[in-house]
Coordinates of N, CA and C in Angstrom, one line a residue:
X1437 N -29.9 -18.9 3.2 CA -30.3 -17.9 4.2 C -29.1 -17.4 5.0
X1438 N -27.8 -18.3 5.2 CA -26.9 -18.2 6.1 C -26.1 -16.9 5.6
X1439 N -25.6 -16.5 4.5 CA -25.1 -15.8 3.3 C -25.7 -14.5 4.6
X1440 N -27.0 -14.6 3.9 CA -27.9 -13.2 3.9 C -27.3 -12.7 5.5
X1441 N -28.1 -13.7 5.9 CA -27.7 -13.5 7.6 C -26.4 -12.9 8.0
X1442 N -25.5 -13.2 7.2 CA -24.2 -12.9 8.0 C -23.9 -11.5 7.6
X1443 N -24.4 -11.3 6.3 CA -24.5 -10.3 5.3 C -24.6 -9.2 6.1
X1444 N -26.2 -9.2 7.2 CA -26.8 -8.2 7.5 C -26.2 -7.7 8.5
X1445 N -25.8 -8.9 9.6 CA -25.0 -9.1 10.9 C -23.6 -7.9 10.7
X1446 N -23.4 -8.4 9.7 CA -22.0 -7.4 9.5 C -21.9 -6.1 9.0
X1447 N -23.1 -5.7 8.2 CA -23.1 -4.8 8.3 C -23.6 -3.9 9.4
X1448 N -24.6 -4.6 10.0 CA -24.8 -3.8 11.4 C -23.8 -3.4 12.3
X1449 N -22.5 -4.4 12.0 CA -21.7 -4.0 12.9 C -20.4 -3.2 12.6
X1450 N -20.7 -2.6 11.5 CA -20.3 -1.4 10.6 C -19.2 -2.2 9.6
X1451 N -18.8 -2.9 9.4 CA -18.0 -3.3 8.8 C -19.1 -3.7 6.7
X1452 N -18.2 -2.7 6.0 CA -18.5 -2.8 4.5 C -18.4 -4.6 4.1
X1453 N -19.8 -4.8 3.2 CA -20.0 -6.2 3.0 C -21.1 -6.3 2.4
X1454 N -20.5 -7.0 1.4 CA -21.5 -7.5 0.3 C -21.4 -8.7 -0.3
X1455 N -22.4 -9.7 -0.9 CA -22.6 -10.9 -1.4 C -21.7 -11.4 -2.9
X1456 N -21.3 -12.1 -2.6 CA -20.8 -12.8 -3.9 C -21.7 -14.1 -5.0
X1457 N -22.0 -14.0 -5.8 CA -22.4 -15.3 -6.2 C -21.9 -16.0 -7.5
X1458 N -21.2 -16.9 -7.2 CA -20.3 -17.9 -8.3 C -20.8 -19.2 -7.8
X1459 N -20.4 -20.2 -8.6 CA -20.6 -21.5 -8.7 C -19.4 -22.4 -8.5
X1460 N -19.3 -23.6 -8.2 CA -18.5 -24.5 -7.9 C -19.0 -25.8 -7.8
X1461 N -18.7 -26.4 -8.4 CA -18.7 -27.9 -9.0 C -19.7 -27.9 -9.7
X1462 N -20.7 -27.1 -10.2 CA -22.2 -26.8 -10.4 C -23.1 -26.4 -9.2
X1463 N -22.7 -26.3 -8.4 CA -23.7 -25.6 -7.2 C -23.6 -24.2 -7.6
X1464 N -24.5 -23.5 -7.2 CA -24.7 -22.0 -6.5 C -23.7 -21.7 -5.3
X1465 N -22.6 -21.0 -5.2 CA -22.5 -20.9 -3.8 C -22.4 -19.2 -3.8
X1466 N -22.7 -18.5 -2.4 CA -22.9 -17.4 -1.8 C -21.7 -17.1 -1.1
X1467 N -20.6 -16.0 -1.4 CA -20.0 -15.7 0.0 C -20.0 -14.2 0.5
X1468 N -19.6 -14.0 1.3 CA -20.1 -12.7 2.5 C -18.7 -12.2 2.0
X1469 N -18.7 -11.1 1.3 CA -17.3 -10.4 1.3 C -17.3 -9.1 2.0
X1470 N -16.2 -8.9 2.6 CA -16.2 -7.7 3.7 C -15.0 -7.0 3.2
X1471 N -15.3 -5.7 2.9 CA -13.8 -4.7 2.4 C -14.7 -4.3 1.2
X1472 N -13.9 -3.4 0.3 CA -12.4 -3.5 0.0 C -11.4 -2.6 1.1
X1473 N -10.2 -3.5 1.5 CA -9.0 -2.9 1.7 C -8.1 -2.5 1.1
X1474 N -7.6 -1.3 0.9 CA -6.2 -1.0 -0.2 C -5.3 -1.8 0.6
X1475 N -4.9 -1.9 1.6 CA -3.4 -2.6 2.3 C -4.1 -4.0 2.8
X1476 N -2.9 -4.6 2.4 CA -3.4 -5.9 2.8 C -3.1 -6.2 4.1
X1477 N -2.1 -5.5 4.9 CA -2.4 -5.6 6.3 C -3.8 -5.4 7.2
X1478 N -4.7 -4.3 6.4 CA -5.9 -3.7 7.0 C -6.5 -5.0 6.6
X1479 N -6.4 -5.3 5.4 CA -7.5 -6.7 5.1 C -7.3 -7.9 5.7
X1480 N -5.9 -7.5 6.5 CA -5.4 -9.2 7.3 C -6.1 -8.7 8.9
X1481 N -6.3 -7.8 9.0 CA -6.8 -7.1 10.6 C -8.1 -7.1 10.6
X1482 N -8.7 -6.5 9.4 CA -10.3 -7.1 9.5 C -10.4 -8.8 9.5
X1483 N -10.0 -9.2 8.5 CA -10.2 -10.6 9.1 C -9.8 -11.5 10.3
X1484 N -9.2 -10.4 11.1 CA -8.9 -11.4 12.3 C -9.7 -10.7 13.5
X1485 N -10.3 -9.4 13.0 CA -11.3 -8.7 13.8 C -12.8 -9.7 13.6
X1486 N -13.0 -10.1 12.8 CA -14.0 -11.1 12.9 C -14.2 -12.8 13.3
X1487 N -12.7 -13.2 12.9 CA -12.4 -14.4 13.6 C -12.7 -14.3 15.1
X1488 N -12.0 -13.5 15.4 CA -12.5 -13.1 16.9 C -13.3 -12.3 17.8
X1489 N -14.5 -11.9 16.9 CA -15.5 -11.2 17.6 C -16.5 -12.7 17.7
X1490 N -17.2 -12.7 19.1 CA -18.2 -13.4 19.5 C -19.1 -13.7 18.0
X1491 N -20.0 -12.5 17.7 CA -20.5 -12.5 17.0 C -20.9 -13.4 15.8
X1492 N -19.4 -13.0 15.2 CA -19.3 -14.0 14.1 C -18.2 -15.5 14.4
X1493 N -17.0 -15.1 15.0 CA -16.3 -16.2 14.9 C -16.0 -17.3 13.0
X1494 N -15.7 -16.3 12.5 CA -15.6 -16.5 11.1 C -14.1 -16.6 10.8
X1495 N -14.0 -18.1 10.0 CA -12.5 -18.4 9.2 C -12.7 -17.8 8.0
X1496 N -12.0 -16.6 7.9 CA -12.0 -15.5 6.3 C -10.3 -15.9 6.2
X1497 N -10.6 -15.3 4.5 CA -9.3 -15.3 4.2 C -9.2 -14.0 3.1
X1498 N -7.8 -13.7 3.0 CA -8.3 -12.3 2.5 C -7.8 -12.8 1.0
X1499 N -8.4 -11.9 0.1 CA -8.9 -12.5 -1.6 C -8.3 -11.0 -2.1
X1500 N -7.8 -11.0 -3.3 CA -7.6 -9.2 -3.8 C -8.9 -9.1 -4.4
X1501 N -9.3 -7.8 -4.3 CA -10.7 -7.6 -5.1 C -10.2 -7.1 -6.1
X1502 N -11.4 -7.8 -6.7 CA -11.8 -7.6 -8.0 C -13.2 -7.1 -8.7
X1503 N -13.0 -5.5 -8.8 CA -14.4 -5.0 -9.3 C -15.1 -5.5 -10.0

């Protein structure tokens, strides 16, 4: 449910985001991807726009997308 939650949260707060679903070690895991950024400076600024909003307080890291 945490996934979804953050999912929703972020989009309400206009920031583009959507769910990931892959596996790891055999688990299911979920993650909250926010972007795409073409510049990786914009994708280093969003993620530090959310490390430091109240709200979330989220350790992101930025990933290149992949469609």
């Amino acid at each position: 449910l945490f996934p979804y939650t953050t999912l929703f949260r972020s989009k309400d707060a206009g920031y583009r985001a959507y769910i990931q679903t892959d596996s790891h070690e055999g688990k299911v895991v979920h993650r909250v991807m926010v972007g795409p950024e073409i510049r990786k400076n914009d994708a280093e600024a969003t993620r530090q726009k959310l490390a430091d909003d109240e709200r979330f307080k989220l350790k992101g890291l930025v990933r290149i997308y992949v469609p």
